[in-house]
Short mmCIF file of C-alpha atoms and ligand atoms in Angstrom, two decimals:
data_model
loop_
_atom_site.label_atom_id
_atom_site.label_comp_id
_atom_site.label_asym_id
_atom_site.label_seq_id
_atom_site.Cartn_x
_atom_site.Cartn_y
_atom_site.Cartn_z
CA MET A 1 -1.11 18.26 7.24
CA ASN A 2 2.52 17.36 7.41
CA VAL A 3 3.04 17.06 3.68
CA VAL A 4 5.95 19.38 3.19
CA ALA A 5 7.28 19.45 -0.29
CA ILE A 6 5.17 17.84 -2.94
CA TYR A 7 7.18 17.58 -6.13
CA GLU A 8 9.94 19.73 -4.71
CA PRO A 9 13.51 18.53 -4.50
CA ILE A 10 14.87 17.82 -1.07
CA ALA A 11 15.98 20.98 0.62
CA GLY A 12 19.31 21.37 2.39
CA ALA A 13 20.14 19.13 5.31
CA GLU A 14 19.45 22.02 7.67
CA ALA A 15 15.79 22.22 6.67
CA THR A 16 13.64 21.40 9.69
CA VAL A 17 11.98 18.54 7.87
CA HIS A 18 15.29 16.68 7.97
CA ALA A 19 16.04 17.54 11.58
CA ARG A 20 14.71 14.40 13.22
CA ALA A 21 13.04 11.67 11.16
CA TRP A 22 11.26 11.72 7.83
CA CYS A 23 9.78 9.65 5.00
CA GLU A 24 10.82 10.05 1.40
CA VAL A 25 8.34 8.95 -1.25
CA ASP A 26 9.88 8.38 -4.66
CA LEU A 27 7.20 9.34 -7.15
CA ASP A 28 9.32 8.24 -10.11
CA ALA A 29 9.35 4.77 -8.57
CA VAL A 30 5.55 4.80 -8.32
CA ARG A 31 5.38 5.82 -11.99
CA HIS A 32 7.78 3.00 -12.89
CA ASN A 33 5.79 0.47 -10.86
CA LEU A 34 2.53 1.55 -12.51
CA ALA A 35 4.08 1.00 -15.94
CA GLN A 36 5.49 -2.40 -14.93
CA LEU A 37 2.14 -3.51 -13.55
CA ARG A 38 0.21 -2.22 -16.53
CA ALA A 39 2.51 -4.14 -18.88
CA ALA A 40 2.37 -7.31 -16.78
CA ALA A 41 -1.41 -7.19 -16.37
CA GLY A 42 -2.06 -6.53 -20.05
CA VAL A 43 -5.31 -4.81 -19.01
CA PRO A 44 -6.12 -1.36 -17.59
CA LEU A 45 -5.54 -0.88 -13.86
CA ILE A 46 -7.52 0.31 -10.90
CA PRO A 47 -4.63 1.49 -8.72
CA MET A 48 -5.69 1.23 -5.08
CA VAL A 49 -5.09 4.51 -3.27
CA LYS A 50 -7.07 3.59 -0.16
CA ALA A 51 -5.74 4.24 3.35
CA ASP A 52 -3.98 7.41 2.16
CA ALA A 53 -2.27 5.43 -0.61
CA TYR A 54 -1.07 2.81 1.86
CA GLY A 55 0.21 5.54 4.13
CA LEU A 56 2.32 7.35 1.53
CA GLY A 57 -0.04 10.26 0.94
CA ALA A 58 -2.95 9.82 -1.47
CA ASN A 59 -2.78 13.44 -2.60
CA ALA A 60 0.61 13.05 -4.30
CA ILE A 61 -0.18 9.59 -5.71
CA VAL A 62 -3.52 10.76 -7.13
CA ARG A 63 -1.87 13.78 -8.75
CA LEU A 64 0.67 11.46 -10.33
CA CYS A 65 -2.17 9.28 -11.66
CA THR A 66 -3.73 12.30 -13.38
CA GLN A 67 -0.58 12.78 -15.46
CA PHE A 68 -1.08 9.81 -17.80
CA THR A 69 -2.73 10.59 -21.09
CA ASN A 70 -2.06 7.36 -22.95
CA ASP A 71 -3.40 3.84 -22.49
CA GLU A 72 -1.35 3.62 -19.29
CA ALA A 73 -3.88 5.94 -17.68
CA PRO A 74 -5.66 4.19 -14.82
CA TRP A 75 -9.16 2.96 -15.65
CA ALA A 76 -10.27 4.12 -12.19
CA LEU A 77 -8.78 4.74 -8.76
CA GLY A 78 -9.75 2.40 -5.95
CA VAL A 79 -10.71 3.50 -2.43
CA ALA A 80 -12.29 1.88 0.61
CA THR A 81 -14.35 4.72 2.05
CA VAL A 82 -16.50 7.58 0.78
CA ASP A 83 -14.25 10.13 2.49
CA GLU A 84 -11.26 8.70 0.64
CA GLY A 85 -13.18 9.04 -2.62
CA THR A 86 -13.97 12.65 -1.79
CA ASP A 87 -10.25 13.29 -1.13
CA VAL A 88 -9.36 11.72 -4.48
CA ARG A 89 -11.74 14.19 -6.16
CA LYS A 90 -10.24 17.10 -4.23
CA ALA A 91 -6.77 16.02 -5.35
CA GLY A 92 -7.87 16.63 -8.94
CA TRP A 93 -8.87 13.20 -10.27
CA SER A 94 -11.85 13.58 -12.61
CA GLY A 95 -12.02 9.95 -13.73
CA ARG A 96 -13.80 6.98 -12.20
CA ILE A 97 -13.47 6.19 -8.50
CA LEU A 98 -14.42 2.73 -7.32
CA CYS A 99 -15.17 2.21 -3.64
CA CYS A 100 -14.41 -1.49 -3.22
CA SER A 101 -15.63 -1.85 0.39
CA PRO A 102 -19.31 -1.99 1.33
CA VAL A 103 -20.84 1.23 2.65
CA LEU A 104 -24.17 1.91 4.32
CA PRO A 105 -26.96 3.01 1.94
CA ALA A 106 -27.08 6.29 3.88
CA GLU A 107 -23.83 7.15 2.06
CA HIS A 108 -25.26 6.65 -1.43
CA THR A 109 -26.36 10.27 -1.94
CA ARG A 110 -22.88 11.53 -1.11
CA MET A 111 -21.38 8.94 -3.47
CA CYS A 112 -23.62 10.21 -6.27
CA GLU A 113 -22.56 13.79 -5.64
CA GLU A 114 -18.87 12.90 -5.85
CA ARG A 115 -19.37 10.41 -8.70
CA ILE A 116 -17.99 7.53 -6.65
CA THR A 117 -18.93 4.10 -7.93
CA PRO A 118 -20.08 1.72 -5.19
CA ALA A 119 -19.47 -2.00 -4.86
CA LEU A 120 -22.86 -3.52 -4.07
CA HIS A 121 -24.00 -7.03 -3.25
CA THR A 122 -27.54 -6.99 -1.89
CA GLU A 123 -30.80 -6.44 -3.72
CA ALA A 124 -31.82 -3.71 -1.25
CA ASP A 125 -28.60 -1.77 -1.81
CA ILE A 126 -28.79 -2.13 -5.60
CA LEU A 127 -32.38 -0.78 -5.55
CA SER A 128 -31.40 2.04 -3.19
CA TRP A 129 -28.55 3.03 -5.52
CA ARG A 130 -30.71 2.87 -8.66
CA ARG A 131 -33.39 5.05 -7.07
CA LEU A 132 -30.80 7.85 -7.27
CA GLY A 133 -30.46 7.48 -11.04
CA GLU A 134 -28.82 5.39 -13.75
CA ARG A 135 -25.34 5.44 -12.32
CA PRO A 136 -22.66 2.79 -12.62
CA TRP A 137 -22.03 0.29 -9.86
CA HIS A 138 -19.96 -2.87 -9.49
CA LEU A 139 -21.18 -6.20 -8.19
CA SER A 140 -18.98 -7.69 -5.50
CA ILE A 141 -18.84 -11.50 -5.37
CA ASP A 142 -17.33 -13.37 -2.44
CA THR A 143 -15.54 -16.51 -3.57
CA GLY A 144 -13.91 -17.54 -0.30
CA MET A 145 -12.62 -14.47 1.51
CA ASN A 146 -15.89 -14.37 3.50
CA ARG A 147 -15.62 -10.65 4.00
CA ALA A 148 -17.82 -8.74 1.56
CA GLY A 149 -19.84 -9.50 -1.54
CA VAL A 150 -22.62 -11.92 -2.41
CA ALA A 151 -21.52 -15.51 -1.82
CA TRP A 152 -20.68 -17.13 -5.16
CA ASN A 153 -23.20 -19.91 -4.55
CA GLU A 154 -25.96 -17.42 -3.76
CA ALA A 155 -25.38 -15.24 -6.81
CA HIS A 156 -28.60 -16.61 -8.38
CA THR A 157 -30.60 -14.65 -5.77
CA LEU A 158 -29.49 -11.45 -7.54
CA ALA A 159 -30.16 -12.66 -11.09
CA ASP A 160 -33.43 -10.72 -11.40
CA VAL A 161 -32.34 -7.38 -10.00
CA VAL A 162 -29.09 -7.58 -11.96
CA SER A 163 -30.91 -8.22 -15.22
CA PHE A 164 -32.98 -5.04 -14.67
CA HIS A 165 -30.07 -2.97 -13.42
CA PRO A 166 -26.89 -4.42 -14.93
CA PRO A 167 -23.62 -3.48 -13.21
CA GLU A 168 -20.76 -1.83 -15.07
CA GLY A 169 -18.35 -4.30 -13.53
CA VAL A 170 -18.18 -7.41 -11.39
CA PHE A 171 -15.33 -8.48 -9.16
CA THR A 172 -14.00 -10.83 -6.56
CA HIS A 173 -10.99 -10.72 -4.23
CA PHE A 174 -8.35 -13.43 -3.64
CA HIS A 175 -7.34 -14.40 -0.13
CA SER A 176 -4.00 -16.15 -0.87
CA ALA A 177 -3.10 -15.41 -4.47
CA GLY A 178 0.58 -15.05 -3.71
CA ASP A 179 1.33 -18.33 -2.07
CA ASN A 180 -1.47 -20.71 -2.85
CA GLU A 181 -2.23 -21.38 -6.47
CA SER A 182 -4.88 -23.98 -5.80
CA SER A 183 -6.95 -21.68 -3.61
CA ARG A 184 -6.75 -19.07 -6.32
CA SER A 185 -7.93 -21.51 -9.02
CA LEU A 186 -10.81 -22.50 -6.78
CA GLN A 187 -11.77 -18.85 -6.30
CA GLU A 188 -11.53 -18.22 -10.05
CA GLN A 189 -13.74 -21.22 -10.73
CA ARG A 190 -16.32 -19.98 -8.22
CA PHE A 191 -16.18 -16.51 -9.80
CA ALA A 192 -16.70 -18.00 -13.26
CA ASP A 193 -19.62 -20.07 -11.96
CA ALA A 194 -21.27 -17.01 -10.44
CA LEU A 195 -20.76 -15.05 -13.68
CA HIS A 196 -22.35 -17.90 -15.60
CA THR A 197 -25.35 -17.99 -13.22
CA LEU A 198 -25.89 -14.25 -13.55
CA ALA A 199 -25.64 -14.26 -17.37
CA LEU A 200 -24.33 -10.69 -17.39
CA PRO A 201 -23.94 -8.83 -20.70
CA ALA A 202 -20.61 -9.56 -22.41
CA SER A 203 -19.58 -5.93 -21.93
CA THR A 204 -19.57 -6.26 -18.12
CA LEU A 205 -16.02 -5.63 -16.91
CA ARG A 206 -14.65 -8.44 -14.75
CA HIS A 207 -11.78 -7.95 -12.31
CA ALA A 208 -10.03 -9.92 -9.62
CA ALA A 209 -6.24 -9.60 -9.61
CA ASN A 210 -4.56 -7.86 -6.65
CA SER A 211 -0.78 -7.37 -6.29
CA PRO A 212 0.06 -10.94 -5.19
CA ALA A 213 -1.95 -12.34 -8.11
CA LEU A 214 -0.20 -10.06 -10.61
CA ALA A 215 3.19 -10.99 -9.18
CA ALA A 216 2.38 -14.71 -9.29
CA ASP A 217 1.19 -14.40 -12.91
CA ALA A 218 4.32 -12.50 -13.88
CA GLU A 219 6.53 -15.20 -12.31
CA ARG A 220 4.66 -17.92 -14.19
CA ARG A 221 4.48 -15.80 -17.34
CA ALA A 222 0.74 -16.40 -17.32
CA ARG A 223 -1.64 -13.91 -18.83
CA PRO A 224 -3.93 -12.69 -16.06
CA MET A 225 -7.58 -13.45 -16.56
CA TRP A 226 -10.39 -10.86 -16.75
CA ASP A 227 -10.61 -7.26 -17.96
CA LEU A 228 -9.10 -5.03 -15.26
CA ALA A 229 -6.67 -5.46 -12.36
CA ARG A 230 -6.56 -3.83 -8.91
CA PRO A 231 -2.98 -3.59 -7.63
CA GLY A 232 -2.36 -1.87 -4.32
CA ILE A 233 0.84 -2.62 -2.46
CA ALA A 234 2.78 -3.41 -5.66
CA LEU A 235 2.51 0.24 -6.70
CA TYR A 236 4.35 1.05 -3.52
CA GLY A 237 7.16 -1.46 -4.09
CA SER A 238 6.15 -4.79 -2.53
CA PRO A 239 6.28 -7.73 -3.11
CA SER A 240 9.84 -7.92 -4.35
CA SER A 241 9.25 -9.87 -7.53
CA SER A 242 12.01 -10.50 -10.02
CA ALA A 243 9.47 -10.75 -12.82
CA LEU A 244 7.78 -7.44 -12.02
CA GLN A 245 10.99 -5.49 -11.24
CA LEU A 246 9.26 -3.06 -8.90
CA SER A 247 11.20 -0.12 -7.49
CA PRO A 248 11.15 0.74 -3.80
CA VAL A 249 9.01 3.79 -3.17
CA LEU A 250 9.30 4.53 0.53
CA HIS A 251 12.52 5.44 2.31
CA VAL A 252 12.58 6.33 5.99
CA PHE A 253 15.49 8.17 7.60
CA ALA A 254 16.25 9.38 11.11
CA ARG A 255 19.00 11.28 12.89
CA VAL A 256 21.34 10.05 15.56
CA VAL A 257 20.70 12.35 18.53
CA ASP A 258 22.98 10.77 21.12
CA VAL A 259 25.98 8.41 21.22
CA ARG A 260 27.33 6.92 24.44
CA ASN A 261 29.62 4.21 25.80
CA VAL A 262 27.81 1.47 27.65
CA ALA A 263 29.79 -0.74 30.01
CA THR A 264 29.62 -4.52 30.02
CA GLY A 265 26.62 -5.67 32.05
CA GLU A 266 24.64 -2.44 31.58
CA THR A 267 21.20 -2.73 30.00
CA VAL A 268 19.47 -0.60 27.35
CA SER A 269 15.87 0.69 27.25
CA TYR A 270 12.63 -0.29 29.02
CA ASP A 271 12.41 -3.63 30.73
CA ALA A 272 16.17 -4.12 30.38
CA THR A 273 15.78 -6.69 27.61
CA TRP A 274 19.31 -6.12 26.20
CA THR A 275 22.51 -6.39 28.19
CA ALA A 276 25.90 -5.29 26.88
CA SER A 277 28.16 -8.34 26.66
CA ARG A 278 31.16 -6.08 25.94
CA GLU A 279 32.05 -2.40 26.13
CA SER A 280 29.59 -0.97 23.58
CA ARG A 281 28.87 2.22 21.69
CA ILE A 282 25.15 2.81 21.65
CA ALA A 283 23.52 5.44 19.45
CA THR A 284 20.05 6.85 20.04
CA VAL A 285 18.04 7.33 16.84
CA ALA A 286 15.19 9.84 16.85
CA ILE A 287 12.41 7.53 15.72
CA GLY A 288 10.11 5.25 17.70
CA HIS A 289 6.77 3.53 17.71
CA GLY A 290 5.12 6.95 17.92
CA ASP A 291 6.41 7.42 14.37
CA GLY A 292 5.39 3.96 13.19
CA TYR A 293 8.73 2.25 13.82
CA ARG A 294 7.08 -0.73 15.36
CA ARG A 295 7.83 -2.12 18.79
CA ALA A 296 8.17 -5.49 17.09
CA PHE A 297 11.61 -4.28 15.93
CA SER A 298 12.86 -4.38 19.53
CA ASN A 299 16.08 -6.45 19.56
CA ARG A 300 15.27 -7.61 16.01
CA GLY A 301 15.39 -4.62 13.70
CA ILE A 302 18.29 -3.61 11.50
CA MET A 303 19.05 -0.04 10.49
CA GLN A 304 21.81 1.14 8.22
CA LEU A 305 24.58 3.59 9.07
CA ARG A 306 27.34 4.59 6.62
CA GLY A 307 26.36 1.64 4.45
CA GLN A 308 26.67 -0.85 7.32
CA PRO A 309 23.84 -2.80 8.92
CA VAL A 310 23.49 -2.01 12.63
CA PRO A 311 21.20 -3.89 15.03
CA VAL A 312 18.45 -2.39 17.16
CA VAL A 313 19.17 -3.10 20.81
CA GLY A 314 16.57 -3.08 23.55
CA VAL A 315 12.94 -2.13 23.28
CA VAL A 316 11.83 0.47 20.71
CA THR A 317 10.39 3.40 22.68
CA MET A 318 7.81 5.91 21.54
CA ASP A 319 10.26 8.56 20.35
CA MET A 320 13.69 6.91 20.27
CA THR A 321 15.34 3.65 19.30
CA MET A 322 18.84 2.51 20.24
CA ILE A 323 21.31 0.84 17.89
CA ASP A 324 24.64 -0.84 18.56
CA VAL A 325 27.30 1.14 16.68
CA THR A 326 30.33 -0.39 18.38
CA SER A 327 31.82 -1.36 15.03
CA VAL A 328 30.73 1.65 12.93
CA PRO A 329 31.93 5.24 13.36
CA CYS A 330 28.96 7.30 14.48
CA GLU A 331 28.35 10.91 15.48
CA VAL A 332 25.38 12.90 16.64
CA GLY A 333 23.63 14.22 13.54
CA ASP A 334 24.35 11.18 11.36
CA VAL A 335 21.47 10.05 9.16
CA VAL A 336 20.43 6.44 9.68
CA THR A 337 18.42 4.56 7.07
CA VAL A 338 15.45 2.94 8.77
CA LEU A 339 13.72 1.59 5.66
CA GLY A 340 14.68 1.59 1.99
CA ALA A 341 18.02 2.78 0.73
CA PRO A 342 20.17 5.79 1.63
CA HIS A 343 19.87 8.52 -0.95
CA ASN A 344 22.77 8.91 -3.35
CA ARG A 345 23.37 5.20 -2.90
CA ARG A 346 19.96 4.09 -4.04
CA ASN A 347 21.13 1.84 -6.82
CA ALA A 348 24.81 1.81 -5.98
CA ASP A 349 26.49 -1.57 -6.07
CA GLY A 350 26.67 -3.23 -2.73
CA ALA A 351 24.28 -0.83 -1.02
CA GLU A 352 22.23 -2.86 1.40
CA HIS A 353 18.58 -2.28 0.82
CA LEU A 354 16.20 -2.53 3.74
CA SER A 355 13.14 -3.53 1.74
CA ILE A 356 9.62 -3.50 3.18
CA ASP A 357 9.45 -7.27 2.74
CA ALA A 358 12.81 -7.92 4.43
CA LEU A 359 12.04 -5.64 7.37
CA ALA A 360 8.55 -7.02 7.79
CA GLU A 361 9.98 -10.52 7.87
CA LEU A 362 12.57 -9.55 10.51
CA ALA A 363 9.82 -8.48 12.88
CA GLN A 364 7.18 -10.96 11.69
CA LEU A 365 4.96 -8.12 10.53
CA SER A 366 2.77 -7.93 7.47
CA PRO A 367 4.37 -5.73 4.78
CA TYR A 368 0.96 -4.04 4.50
CA GLU A 369 0.93 -3.04 8.16
CA LEU A 370 4.52 -1.88 8.03
CA LEU A 371 3.77 0.36 5.04
CA VAL A 372 0.46 1.76 6.27
CA GLY A 373 1.65 2.23 9.83
CA TRP A 374 4.00 5.26 9.50
CA ARG A 375 2.54 8.10 11.49
CA LEU A 376 2.01 11.66 10.38
CA ARG A 377 4.59 12.83 12.92
CA LEU A 378 7.08 11.88 10.20
CA PRO A 379 7.11 14.59 7.56
CA ARG A 380 6.79 13.19 4.07
CA VAL A 381 9.05 14.43 1.34
CA TYR A 382 8.12 13.70 -2.26
CA ARG A 383 10.88 13.22 -4.79
CA SER A 384 10.42 13.36 -8.53
CA ALA A 385 12.91 14.16 -11.24
CA THR A 386 10.13 14.86 -13.75
C1 PLP B 401 -6.86 -3.56 -0.94
C2 PLP B 401 -7.55 -4.21 -2.07
C3 PLP B 401 -6.84 -4.48 -3.26
C4 PLP B 401 -5.37 -4.30 -3.42
O1 PLP B 401 -4.69 -5.35 -2.74
P1 PLP B 401 -3.10 -5.46 -2.81
O2 PLP B 401 -2.82 -6.78 -2.18
O3 PLP B 401 -2.55 -4.33 -2.01
O4 PLP B 401 -2.73 -5.38 -4.22
C5 PLP B 401 -7.58 -4.96 -4.33
N1 PLP B 401 -8.91 -5.19 -4.23
C6 PLP B 401 -9.60 -4.98 -3.08
C7 PLP B 401 -11.05 -5.27 -3.05
C8 PLP B 401 -8.95 -4.49 -1.97
O5 PLP B 401 -9.64 -4.29 -0.83
#
């Protein structure tokens, strides 16, 4: 594992972790975002820590989640695989773990052992789970995503088995909650119809809201519906929502390892996609697509050097990316901000902030993919003042 310094302050610049390229995860920002989301949702949360907490390192995020003792404490943690649930247990979480994605019944025994709550949607799976004992499970209802869950208009087929073995919770998932209010209302209506058909006990916990839904509700000052909410990416700082006031969590930095003059007419990087139209200073930054700095940033990305935006020139290579520093003083060893904000200047006036959303937009990537895609070759440094 490349996790270097959980909860430890950043070491001196000479520490090897800062020699090439690294990720900084601001745990105070995660704590802030959890509090913002909890307040906006008005109901307990199931923070999603799947996919290694969206690539930031589930271990540190789970440990942070264990620190709440008040009503801000998560109701459960959300994962997508049984292995992820097992890792959440190992990280010290003794509360509920909800595996939101379907798993094969062959996994049920292991889920029992680790006290992981499954999301089920077929009669066979519900019976298989109940044969292992009276353990909680959640019913997954598909209201238009067409991915997992019983179709809302087929929910009646489960009415019998559900009345004998009632679920602890029931949920659905929105496909376009952030940018399409009418599709969301339709999905909520279908969810309500399915709930009505199933006539579940009033104590059954209902949940639907993901990050885009919570952000949209906060913008409209609407009270989210249902009893729990399942934010994922918002914990990690996206979407940028003025109503939610989320803090950026991930900051990626890399060193300049070479600076050279490039004559007019010379090209930079593979396939010669960039040609110098003037005498240029080109710096080589020690980060590439082998670190998760996506090739889509070729000739499109922006990094930040000494507070100035500098463009990526040419194709991003596996280990190195070139930037045009003709107008910014630059030396070998300089730290370039690849994502987020330079430290010390985090909230300083005028500091450009390379947000996940802004960068994803530049390269026409999904913010989710950009966040999850950083590779373990980048050491992760965890910062927390508390
Ligand atoms: C990933 C996931 C979420 C969280 O989605 P975000 O958009 O990251 O908030 C919530 N519920 C389910 C079922 C998921 O798979």
